[in-house]
Amino acid sequence: MRERIEQLMDEVKKASPTGAEAIEAFRIKYLGRKGELKALAEDFKSVANDQKREMGQLLNELKKNITAKVEELKNAGEEQTSAATGEDLTRPHGDLPIGARHPISIVRREILDIFARIGFTVAEGPEVEDDWHVFSGLNFPPEHPARDMQDTFFVEGDDRLLRTHTSSVQVREMEHRDPPIRIVMPGRVFRNEAVSARSHCAFHQVEGLYIDKDVSFADLKQTLLYFAQEFFGKAKIRLRPSYFPFTEPSAEMDVYWGLETETDYRITKGTGWLEVLGCGMVDPNVLKASGIDPEVYTGFAFGMGIERIAMLRYQIGDLRMFFENDARFLKQFTSVS
Ligand code: DAH
C-alpha cells in the first residue's frame, strides 16, 4: 500500500492537465466517488493494526496534495484565460450605474461659487423658525398685510412656523455678528401653495447680505451685474422699483435675455427681459432690530429662487420636474464638480 501511495504522489506531482475539462477529469480520477483515494480507503481497512497510524498519515498527505494540486491547476487556468482574453477576471461583473447631481444642487453650488469669488461666505439657519426671524425682525409689523405676501405653514404651538424665505437667516446672522457681514444663505423654504407648474409648497432660495460702512445702491447693482454675467453670461440688467418690508428702496432685477430665438420670445413674453430676483437696501429698522446701528452701517440684500434660476438656465417649463426624481430627467444634467 505504501508503494501505491508513493506512486500516486509522484503521479499527481507530475500531472499537468490543462483546460477546465481536463482538470475536472483529473479531480474525478483521484477524488471522485470511484477514484483512487476511495480505492485506497478500501485497502486501508485490511492494513495491519500496527501500520494503520502511519498509513493513515500517508493517505491524508496524499489527499491534501491532490486537493492542493486541483486548486493550483484551476487558478493557473483562470490566469491563462484572463491573459488570453485580456480580461480581468477579478473585476466585479457589470457596469455600475453612476449617479448625477441634482440640477438644484448644481445651480446652488454655482451660485455660491460665484459669490465666493467676491468674498461672500456661506451661512445657514433652521427651517423651523419663529415669527421674529421670519417676520417681525424683518420689519413686518403684526397684522401688517405684507404678511399675506407669503402663505405660511404654522407648526403646533403659537410661535413655530416653517420659514417662508431665507431672509430669516439674515436676522440670525446680524444678531450674532458685527459688520462687515458679507454672506450668502442657501436653504429650503416652505409656503402654503398648491403644487403646479409654477409653484410648489417647498422650494429653495439663496439670500445675500452685505453690511458695512458706506455700502451703497451702486454696490448692490454692481454685485448683481457681476452675478448675471457670471451665471447667465448676460451683460445687461435692469432694476425695477418694487416693495419688500425689509428693504428700502426695493427692486426687482431683470436680465436682458435677448429676442433672438422663438424661445427667447416666448419666455420673455416678447419683451426680451426676464425677472430673476428681489433686492434692495436693508431697511434701517431691520438693522436696528438686530442691534446694528443704521447711523454707522448700511447694507444691501437680495434673494432668489434656485428653482426659478435653474428653470431659466436649463429651459425647464415645469417646476414639478425637480421634485419627481425621474432618473431620465436627472441624468441629463452634468456638473464638473
Ligand atoms: N425674501 C424675498 C422672497 O422670498 C426675496 C427677497 C427680496 C430677499 C428682496 C431679499 C430682498 O433679501 O432684499 O420673496
mmCIF file of C-alpha atoms and ligand atoms in Angstrom:
data_model
loop_
_atom_site.group_PDB
_atom_site.id
_atom_site.type_symbol
_atom_site.label_atom_id
_atom_site.label_comp_id
_atom_site.label_asym_id
_atom_site.label_seq_id
_atom_site.Cartn_x
_atom_site.Cartn_y
_atom_site.Cartn_z
ATOM 1 C CA MET A 1 0.000 0.000 0.000
ATOM 2 C CA ARG A 2 2.835 2.344 0.811
ATOM 3 C CA GLU A 3 4.199 1.855 -2.672
ATOM 4 C CA ARG A 4 0.866 2.615 -4.255
ATOM 5 C CA ILE A 5 0.586 5.814 -2.251
ATOM 6 C CA GLU A 6 4.084 6.932 -3.150
ATOM 7 C CA GLN A 7 3.443 6.155 -6.775
ATOM 8 C CA LEU A 8 0.296 8.243 -6.742
ATOM 9 C CA MET A 9 2.097 11.123 -5.003
ATOM 10 C CA ASP A 10 4.595 11.124 -7.786
ATOM 11 C CA GLU A 11 1.947 10.890 -10.468
ATOM 12 C CA VAL A 12 -0.030 13.776 -9.042
ATOM 13 C CA LYS A 13 3.036 15.924 -8.737
ATOM 14 C CA LYS A 14 3.948 15.443 -12.374
ATOM 15 C CA ALA A 15 0.465 15.745 -13.820
ATOM 16 C CA SER A 16 -0.280 18.880 -15.795
ATOM 17 C CA PRO A 17 -3.739 18.744 -17.320
ATOM 18 C CA THR A 18 -4.854 21.988 -18.981
ATOM 19 C CA GLY A 19 -8.313 23.272 -19.671
ATOM 20 C CA ALA A 20 -11.289 23.133 -17.363
ATOM 21 C CA GLU A 21 -12.467 19.740 -18.609
ATOM 22 C CA ALA A 22 -9.115 18.009 -18.190
ATOM 23 C CA ILE A 23 -8.732 19.444 -14.709
ATOM 24 C CA GLU A 24 -12.163 18.190 -13.732
ATOM 25 C CA ALA A 25 -11.305 14.723 -15.112
ATOM 26 C CA PHE A 26 -8.106 14.800 -13.079
ATOM 27 C CA ARG A 27 -10.069 15.659 -9.940
ATOM 28 C CA ILE A 28 -12.565 12.860 -10.540
ATOM 29 C CA LYS A 29 -9.807 10.332 -11.235
ATOM 30 C CA TYR A 30 -8.320 10.885 -7.795
ATOM 31 C CA LEU A 31 -11.017 12.359 -5.602
ATOM 32 C CA GLY A 32 -14.220 11.087 -7.261
ATOM 33 C CA ARG A 33 -16.581 8.529 -5.808
ATOM 34 C CA LYS A 34 -14.835 5.749 -7.691
ATOM 35 C CA GLY A 35 -11.447 7.425 -7.642
ATOM 36 C CA GLU A 36 -8.013 6.350 -6.474
ATOM 37 C CA LEU A 37 -8.431 7.687 -2.946
ATOM 38 C CA LYS A 38 -11.647 5.801 -2.479
ATOM 39 C CA ALA A 39 -9.920 2.568 -3.560
ATOM 40 C CA LEU A 40 -7.077 3.208 -1.139
ATOM 41 C CA ALA A 41 -9.564 3.835 1.654
ATOM 42 C CA GLU A 42 -10.948 0.350 0.960
ATOM 43 C CA ASP A 43 -7.450 -1.158 1.084
ATOM 44 C CA PHE A 44 -6.799 0.672 4.325
ATOM 45 C CA LYS A 45 -9.375 -1.480 6.068
ATOM 46 C CA SER A 46 -7.106 -4.515 5.670
ATOM 47 C CA VAL A 47 -3.908 -2.804 6.794
ATOM 48 C CA ALA A 48 -2.384 -4.401 9.878
ATOM 49 C CA ASN A 49 -3.231 -2.554 13.059
ATOM 50 C CA ASP A 50 0.360 -1.610 13.885
ATOM 51 C CA GLN A 51 0.687 0.083 10.489
ATOM 52 C CA LYS A 52 -2.649 1.879 10.483
ATOM 53 C CA ARG A 53 -1.296 5.029 12.037
ATOM 54 C CA GLU A 54 1.499 5.502 9.513
ATOM 55 C CA MET A 55 -0.638 4.550 6.506
ATOM 56 C CA GLY A 56 -3.381 6.849 7.709
ATOM 57 C CA GLN A 57 -0.964 9.761 7.802
ATOM 58 C CA LEU A 58 0.338 8.966 4.325
ATOM 59 C CA LEU A 59 -3.188 8.744 2.961
ATOM 60 C CA ASN A 60 -4.067 12.120 4.485
ATOM 61 C CA GLU A 61 -0.990 13.659 2.969
ATOM 62 C CA LEU A 62 -1.873 12.270 -0.440
ATOM 63 C CA LYS A 63 -5.380 13.684 -0.193
ATOM 64 C CA LYS A 64 -4.016 17.078 0.776
ATOM 65 C CA ASN A 65 -1.578 17.051 -2.136
ATOM 66 C CA ILE A 66 -4.285 16.165 -4.629
ATOM 67 C CA THR A 67 -6.658 18.865 -3.346
ATOM 68 C CA ALA A 68 -3.903 21.470 -3.443
ATOM 69 C CA LYS A 69 -2.939 20.384 -6.946
ATOM 70 C CA VAL A 70 -6.504 20.728 -8.211
ATOM 71 C CA GLU A 71 -6.724 24.270 -6.743
ATOM 72 C CA GLU A 72 -3.414 25.182 -8.266
ATOM 73 C CA LEU A 73 -4.458 23.886 -11.685
ATOM 74 C CA LYS A 74 -7.732 25.796 -11.535
ATOM 75 C CA ASN A 75 -6.056 29.072 -10.602
ATOM 76 C CA ALA A 76 -3.454 28.697 -13.323
ATOM 77 C CA GLY A 77 -6.304 28.026 -15.735
ATOM 78 C CA GLU A 78 -8.048 31.263 -14.804
ATOM 79 C CA GLU A 79 -4.899 33.255 -15.182
ATOM 80 C CA GLN A 80 -4.396 31.770 -18.595
ATOM 81 C CA THR A 81 -7.907 32.641 -19.728
ATOM 82 C CA SER A 82 -7.543 36.193 -18.476
ATOM 83 C CA ALA A 83 -4.175 36.549 -20.179
ATOM 84 C CA ALA A 84 -5.653 35.216 -23.402
ATOM 85 C CA THR A 85 -8.700 37.495 -23.461
ATOM 86 C CA GLY A 86 -7.112 40.458 -21.713
ATOM 87 C CA GLU A 87 -9.925 40.454 -19.199
ATOM 88 C CA ASP A 88 -9.502 40.994 -15.501
ATOM 89 C CA LEU A 89 -11.439 38.122 -14.003
ATOM 90 C CA THR A 90 -11.285 39.607 -10.536
ATOM 91 C CA ARG A 91 -13.312 42.634 -11.649
ATOM 92 C CA PRO A 92 -16.881 42.821 -10.314
ATOM 93 C CA HIS A 93 -19.365 41.935 -13.007
ATOM 94 C CA GLY A 94 -21.337 44.534 -14.898
ATOM 95 C CA ASP A 95 -21.220 48.315 -15.147
ATOM 96 C CA LEU A 96 -22.140 50.150 -12.003
ATOM 97 C CA PRO A 97 -24.560 52.975 -12.772
ATOM 98 C CA ILE A 98 -23.131 56.400 -11.994
ATOM 99 C CA GLY A 99 -25.485 58.901 -10.418
ATOM 100 C CA ALA A 100 -25.827 62.541 -11.427
ATOM 101 C CA ARG A 101 -26.010 65.600 -9.238
ATOM 102 C CA HIS A 102 -29.496 67.074 -8.939
ATOM 103 C CA PRO A 103 -29.887 70.237 -11.069
ATOM 104 C CA ILE A 104 -30.873 72.198 -7.951
ATOM 105 C CA SER A 105 -27.599 71.167 -6.281
ATOM 106 C CA ILE A 106 -25.616 72.076 -9.387
ATOM 107 C CA VAL A 107 -27.183 75.537 -9.608
ATOM 108 C CA ARG A 108 -26.919 76.187 -5.863
ATOM 109 C CA ARG A 109 -23.246 75.323 -5.893
ATOM 110 C CA GLU A 110 -22.592 77.505 -8.896
ATOM 111 C CA ILE A 111 -24.366 80.491 -7.323
ATOM 112 C CA LEU A 112 -22.387 80.089 -4.084
ATOM 113 C CA ASP A 113 -19.125 79.724 -6.035
ATOM 114 C CA ILE A 114 -19.754 82.937 -7.947
ATOM 115 C CA PHE A 115 -20.358 84.892 -4.750
ATOM 116 C CA ALA A 116 -17.426 83.197 -3.011
ATOM 117 C CA ARG A 117 -15.141 84.729 -5.643
ATOM 118 C CA ILE A 118 -16.134 88.209 -4.451
ATOM 119 C CA GLY A 119 -15.809 87.478 -0.762
ATOM 120 C CA PHE A 120 -19.210 86.133 0.287
ATOM 121 C CA THR A 121 -19.114 83.250 2.760
ATOM 122 C CA VAL A 122 -21.956 80.791 3.365
ATOM 123 C CA ALA A 123 -24.318 80.884 6.350
ATOM 124 C CA GLU A 124 -27.271 78.652 7.128
ATOM 125 C CA GLY A 125 -30.206 78.694 9.515
ATOM 126 C CA PRO A 126 -33.078 76.478 10.704
ATOM 127 C CA GLU A 127 -36.085 75.546 8.555
ATOM 128 C CA VAL A 128 -38.433 75.616 11.532
ATOM 129 C CA GLU A 129 -38.360 79.210 12.716
ATOM 130 C CA ASP A 130 -40.133 81.680 14.941
ATOM 131 C CA ASP A 131 -42.147 84.728 13.987
ATOM 132 C CA TRP A 132 -39.346 87.105 14.931
ATOM 133 C CA HIS A 133 -36.784 85.796 12.456
ATOM 134 C CA VAL A 134 -39.225 85.316 9.572
ATOM 135 C CA PHE A 135 -41.399 88.417 10.013
ATOM 136 C CA SER A 136 -41.067 90.817 12.939
ATOM 137 C CA GLY A 137 -37.293 91.166 12.803
ATOM 138 C CA LEU A 138 -37.647 91.899 9.090
ATOM 139 C CA ASN A 139 -39.962 94.849 9.639
ATOM 140 C CA PHE A 140 -43.256 93.046 9.051
ATOM 141 C CA PRO A 141 -45.429 94.664 11.793
ATOM 142 C CA PRO A 142 -48.067 92.407 13.441
ATOM 143 C CA GLU A 143 -51.245 92.185 11.361
ATOM 144 C CA HIS A 144 -49.492 94.027 8.551
ATOM 145 C CA PRO A 145 -50.991 92.958 5.220
ATOM 146 C CA ALA A 146 -47.481 92.365 3.890
ATOM 147 C CA ARG A 147 -47.510 89.092 5.807
ATOM 148 C CA ASP A 148 -50.100 87.899 3.322
ATOM 149 C CA MET A 149 -47.482 88.072 0.596
ATOM 150 C CA GLN A 150 -46.314 84.725 1.881
ATOM 151 C CA ASP A 151 -48.696 81.969 2.892
ATOM 152 C CA THR A 152 -47.216 80.464 5.976
ATOM 153 C CA PHE A 153 -47.282 76.935 7.373
ATOM 154 C CA PHE A 154 -47.614 77.161 11.136
ATOM 155 C CA VAL A 155 -46.323 74.397 13.371
ATOM 156 C CA GLU A 156 -48.275 73.448 16.509
ATOM 157 C CA GLY A 157 -47.979 75.955 19.329
ATOM 158 C CA ASP A 158 -48.129 79.694 18.796
ATOM 159 C CA ASP A 159 -44.642 80.684 17.753
ATOM 160 C CA ARG A 160 -43.359 77.966 15.435
ATOM 161 C CA LEU A 161 -43.543 78.146 11.677
ATOM 162 C CA LEU A 162 -41.749 76.893 8.597
ATOM 163 C CA ARG A 163 -39.665 79.691 7.176
ATOM 164 C CA THR A 164 -41.230 81.204 4.084
ATOM 165 C CA HIS A 165 -37.948 82.716 2.912
ATOM 166 C CA THR A 166 -34.237 82.503 3.689
ATOM 167 C CA SER A 167 -34.292 86.185 4.715
ATOM 168 C CA SER A 168 -34.752 84.767 8.227
ATOM 169 C CA VAL A 169 -31.087 83.760 8.195
ATOM 170 C CA GLN A 170 -30.122 87.430 7.692
ATOM 171 C CA VAL A 171 -31.688 88.257 11.029
ATOM 172 C CA ARG A 172 -29.903 85.390 12.810
ATOM 173 C CA GLU A 173 -26.565 86.406 11.361
ATOM 174 C CA MET A 174 -26.987 90.105 12.153
ATOM 175 C CA GLU A 175 -27.839 89.182 15.723
ATOM 176 C CA HIS A 176 -24.654 87.127 16.058
ATOM 177 C CA ARG A 177 -22.039 89.061 14.175
ATOM 178 C CA ASP A 178 -20.643 92.530 13.877
ATOM 179 C CA PRO A 179 -20.247 94.153 10.453
ATOM 180 C CA PRO A 180 -18.679 93.843 7.993
ATOM 181 C CA ILE A 181 -21.004 90.973 7.087
ATOM 182 C CA ARG A 182 -20.836 89.521 3.607
ATOM 183 C CA ILE A 183 -22.780 86.282 3.313
ATOM 184 C CA VAL A 184 -24.909 84.114 1.042
ATOM 185 C CA MET A 185 -27.536 81.908 2.665
ATOM 186 C CA PRO A 186 -28.896 78.909 0.761
ATOM 187 C CA GLY A 187 -31.803 76.846 2.056
ATOM 188 C CA ARG A 188 -35.196 75.277 1.702
ATOM 189 C CA VAL A 189 -38.309 77.343 2.256
ATOM 190 C CA PHE A 190 -41.994 76.471 2.594
ATOM 191 C CA ARG A 191 -45.212 78.112 1.504
ATOM 192 C CA ASN A 192 -48.788 77.025 1.695
ATOM 193 C CA GLU A 193 -49.310 76.992 -2.030
ATOM 194 C CA ALA A 194 -50.873 74.497 -4.414
ATOM 195 C CA VAL A 195 -48.394 72.455 -6.409
ATOM 196 C CA SER A 196 -48.405 73.474 -10.065
ATOM 197 C CA ALA A 197 -46.015 74.028 -12.958
ATOM 198 C CA ARG A 198 -45.039 77.379 -11.414
ATOM 199 C CA SER A 199 -45.391 76.936 -7.657
ATOM 200 C CA HIS A 200 -44.588 74.373 -5.002
ATOM 201 C CA CYS A 201 -45.042 74.116 -1.252
ATOM 202 C CA ALA A 202 -41.295 73.568 -0.685
ATOM 203 C CA PHE A 203 -38.532 75.080 -2.756
ATOM 204 C CA HIS A 204 -35.056 76.599 -2.442
ATOM 205 C CA GLN A 205 -33.676 80.098 -2.176
ATOM 206 C CA VAL A 206 -30.350 81.823 -1.867
ATOM 207 C CA GLU A 207 -30.286 85.013 0.163
ATOM 208 C CA GLY A 208 -27.451 87.537 0.054
ATOM 209 C CA LEU A 209 -26.451 90.194 2.559
ATOM 210 C CA TYR A 210 -23.684 92.763 2.661
ATOM 211 C CA ILE A 211 -23.381 95.192 5.565
ATOM 212 C CA ASP A 212 -20.526 97.603 6.095
ATOM 213 C CA LYS A 213 -19.797 101.303 6.301
ATOM 214 C CA ASP A 214 -20.719 103.193 3.114
ATOM 215 C CA VAL A 215 -22.409 100.342 1.269
ATOM 216 C CA SER A 216 -24.497 101.955 -1.461
ATOM 217 C CA PHE A 217 -27.059 101.067 -4.087
ATOM 218 C CA ALA A 218 -24.249 101.243 -6.653
ATOM 219 C CA ASP A 219 -22.519 98.366 -4.830
ATOM 220 C CA LEU A 220 -25.728 96.352 -4.995
ATOM 221 C CA LYS A 221 -26.120 96.984 -8.698
ATOM 222 C CA GLN A 222 -22.534 96.111 -9.496
ATOM 223 C CA THR A 223 -22.655 92.907 -7.448
ATOM 224 C CA LEU A 224 -25.818 91.756 -9.197
ATOM 225 C CA LEU A 225 -24.451 92.659 -12.629
ATOM 226 C CA TYR A 226 -21.396 90.548 -11.872
ATOM 227 C CA PHE A 227 -23.649 87.657 -10.892
ATOM 228 C CA ALA A 228 -25.752 87.958 -14.057
ATOM 229 C CA GLN A 229 -22.631 87.974 -16.206
ATOM 230 C CA GLU A 230 -21.055 85.018 -14.449
ATOM 231 C CA PHE A 231 -24.149 82.851 -14.172
ATOM 232 C CA PHE A 232 -26.141 83.624 -17.303
ATOM 233 C CA GLY A 233 -23.434 85.145 -19.453
ATOM 234 C CA LYS A 234 -25.738 88.124 -19.914
ATOM 235 C CA ALA A 235 -24.272 91.583 -19.806
ATOM 236 C CA LYS A 236 -27.347 93.722 -19.232
ATOM 237 C CA ILE A 237 -29.574 94.023 -16.169
ATOM 238 C CA ARG A 238 -32.243 96.448 -15.058
ATOM 239 C CA LEU A 239 -33.639 97.196 -11.620
ATOM 240 C CA ARG A 240 -37.355 97.886 -11.411
ATOM 241 C CA PRO A 241 -38.797 99.561 -8.287
ATOM 242 C CA SER A 242 -40.622 97.090 -6.051
ATOM 243 C CA TYR A 243 -41.654 96.597 -2.437
ATOM 244 C CA PHE A 244 -40.370 94.382 0.375
ATOM 245 C CA PRO A 245 -40.865 95.279 4.057
ATOM 246 C CA PHE A 246 -37.183 94.622 4.850
ATOM 247 C CA THR A 247 -35.582 96.770 2.153
ATOM 248 C CA GLU A 248 -35.890 100.446 1.263
ATOM 249 C CA PRO A 249 -35.634 101.170 -1.576
ATOM 250 C CA SER A 250 -36.553 97.766 -3.011
ATOM 251 C CA ALA A 251 -36.166 96.497 -6.540
ATOM 252 C CA GLU A 252 -36.570 93.506 -8.778
ATOM 253 C CA MET A 253 -33.762 92.596 -11.090
ATOM 254 C CA ASP A 254 -34.360 91.561 -14.687
ATOM 255 C CA VAL A 255 -31.684 90.288 -17.044
ATOM 256 C CA TYR A 256 -31.777 91.063 -20.724
ATOM 257 C CA TRP A 257 -32.190 87.634 -22.263
ATOM 258 C CA GLY A 258 -32.456 88.770 -25.861
ATOM 259 C CA LEU A 259 -35.016 88.219 -28.584
ATOM 260 C CA GLU A 260 -33.008 86.128 -30.963
ATOM 261 C CA THR A 261 -34.949 82.875 -30.964
ATOM 262 C CA GLU A 262 -38.548 81.867 -30.774
ATOM 263 C CA THR A 263 -37.914 80.542 -27.253
ATOM 264 C CA ASP A 264 -36.496 83.931 -26.192
ATOM 265 C CA TYR A 265 -39.685 85.474 -27.472
ATOM 266 C CA ARG A 266 -41.875 83.018 -25.633
ATOM 267 C CA ILE A 267 -40.174 83.046 -22.233
ATOM 268 C CA THR A 268 -39.730 86.816 -22.127
ATOM 269 C CA LYS A 269 -43.270 87.371 -23.451
ATOM 270 C CA GLY A 270 -41.814 89.386 -26.265
ATOM 271 C CA THR A 271 -40.001 91.875 -24.009
ATOM 272 C CA GLY A 272 -36.509 90.333 -24.056
ATOM 273 C CA TRP A 273 -36.340 90.724 -20.240
ATOM 274 C CA LEU A 274 -36.627 88.078 -17.531
ATOM 275 C CA GLU A 275 -37.213 88.672 -13.827
ATOM 276 C CA VAL A 276 -34.538 86.962 -11.760
ATOM 277 C CA LEU A 277 -34.524 88.170 -8.145
ATOM 278 C CA GLY A 278 -35.629 90.652 -5.480
ATOM 279 C CA CYS A 279 -33.261 93.054 -3.762
ATOM 280 C CA GLY A 280 -32.806 96.373 -2.021
ATOM 281 C CA MET A 281 -31.022 98.396 0.631
ATOM 282 C CA VAL A 282 -31.540 96.894 4.090
ATOM 283 C CA ASP A 283 -34.215 98.939 5.858
ATOM 284 C CA PRO A 284 -32.757 100.867 8.853
ATOM 285 C CA ASN A 285 -35.487 99.293 11.027
ATOM 286 C CA VAL A 286 -34.135 95.841 10.195
ATOM 287 C CA LEU A 287 -30.591 96.835 11.171
ATOM 288 C CA LYS A 288 -31.826 98.397 14.396
ATOM 289 C CA ALA A 289 -33.936 95.348 15.304
ATOM 290 C CA SER A 290 -30.821 93.164 15.173
ATOM 291 C CA GLY A 291 -28.635 95.576 17.107
ATOM 292 C CA ILE A 292 -26.738 97.192 14.230
ATOM 293 C CA ASP A 293 -26.528 100.998 14.241
ATOM 294 C CA PRO A 294 -28.075 102.300 10.975
ATOM 295 C CA GLU A 295 -26.297 105.640 11.506
ATOM 296 C CA VAL A 296 -22.956 103.858 11.096
ATOM 297 C CA TYR A 297 -23.726 100.973 8.778
ATOM 298 C CA THR A 298 -25.691 100.437 5.615
ATOM 299 C CA GLY A 299 -26.227 97.303 3.598
ATOM 300 C CA PHE A 300 -27.908 95.589 0.721
ATOM 301 C CA ALA A 301 -29.754 92.285 0.459
ATOM 302 C CA PHE A 302 -31.083 90.120 -2.308
ATOM 303 C CA GLY A 303 -32.971 86.869 -2.588
ATOM 304 C CA MET A 304 -33.545 84.458 -5.432
ATOM 305 C CA GLY A 305 -35.368 81.179 -6.002
ATOM 306 C CA ILE A 306 -32.993 78.419 -7.056
ATOM 307 C CA GLU A 307 -35.700 76.527 -8.976
ATOM 308 C CA ARG A 308 -36.543 79.655 -10.923
ATOM 309 C CA ILE A 309 -32.900 80.262 -11.792
ATOM 310 C CA ALA A 310 -32.471 76.598 -12.780
ATOM 311 C CA MET A 311 -35.604 76.739 -14.957
ATOM 312 C CA LEU A 312 -34.177 79.723 -16.788
ATOM 313 C CA ARG A 313 -30.748 78.176 -17.126
ATOM 314 C CA TYR A 314 -31.953 74.802 -18.431
ATOM 315 C CA GLN A 315 -35.164 75.998 -20.100
ATOM 316 C CA ILE A 316 -37.359 73.772 -17.947
ATOM 317 C CA GLY A 317 -41.055 74.550 -18.256
ATOM 318 C CA ASP A 318 -42.454 72.713 -15.224
ATOM 319 C CA LEU A 319 -41.263 73.200 -11.653
ATOM 320 C CA ARG A 320 -42.580 69.784 -10.607
ATOM 321 C CA MET A 321 -39.849 68.018 -12.546
ATOM 322 C CA PHE A 322 -37.352 68.982 -9.843
ATOM 323 C CA PHE A 323 -39.300 67.089 -7.218
ATOM 324 C CA GLU A 324 -40.299 63.943 -9.071
ATOM 325 C CA ASN A 325 -36.806 62.448 -9.181
ATOM 326 C CA ASP A 326 -37.380 60.795 -12.526
ATOM 327 C CA ALA A 327 -33.984 59.323 -13.368
ATOM 328 C CA ARG A 328 -34.459 60.093 -17.079
ATOM 329 C CA PHE A 329 -34.786 63.789 -16.219
ATOM 330 C CA LEU A 330 -31.986 63.879 -13.657
ATOM 331 C CA LYS A 331 -29.482 62.058 -15.871
ATOM 332 C CA GLN A 332 -29.455 64.918 -18.348
ATOM 333 C CA PHE A 333 -27.571 67.239 -16.041
ATOM 334 C CA THR A 334 -23.859 67.077 -15.661
ATOM 335 C CA SER A 335 -21.590 69.008 -13.421
ATOM 336 C CA VAL A 336 -17.850 69.316 -13.360
ATOM 337 C CA SER A 337 -17.553 69.471 -9.616
HETATM 338 N N1 DAH B 1 -37.477 87.158 0.767
HETATM 339 C C1 DAH B 1 -37.988 87.523 -0.540
HETATM 340 C C2 DAH B 1 -38.933 86.441 -1.016
HETATM 341 O O1 DAH B 1 -38.911 85.376 -0.518
HETATM 342 C C3 DAH B 1 -36.870 87.682 -1.516
HETATM 343 C C4 DAH B 1 -36.043 88.874 -1.240
HETATM 344 C C5 DAH B 1 -36.369 90.079 -1.785
HETATM 345 C C6 DAH B 1 -34.973 88.802 -0.401
HETATM 346 C C7 DAH B 1 -35.616 91.214 -1.553
HETATM 347 C C8 DAH B 1 -34.184 89.919 -0.143
HETATM 348 C C9 DAH B 1 -34.544 91.115 -0.748
HETATM 349 O O2 DAH B 1 -33.135 89.900 0.658
HETATM 350 O O3 DAH B 1 -33.787 92.202 -0.500
HETATM 351 O O4 DAH B 1 -39.693 86.673 -1.909
#
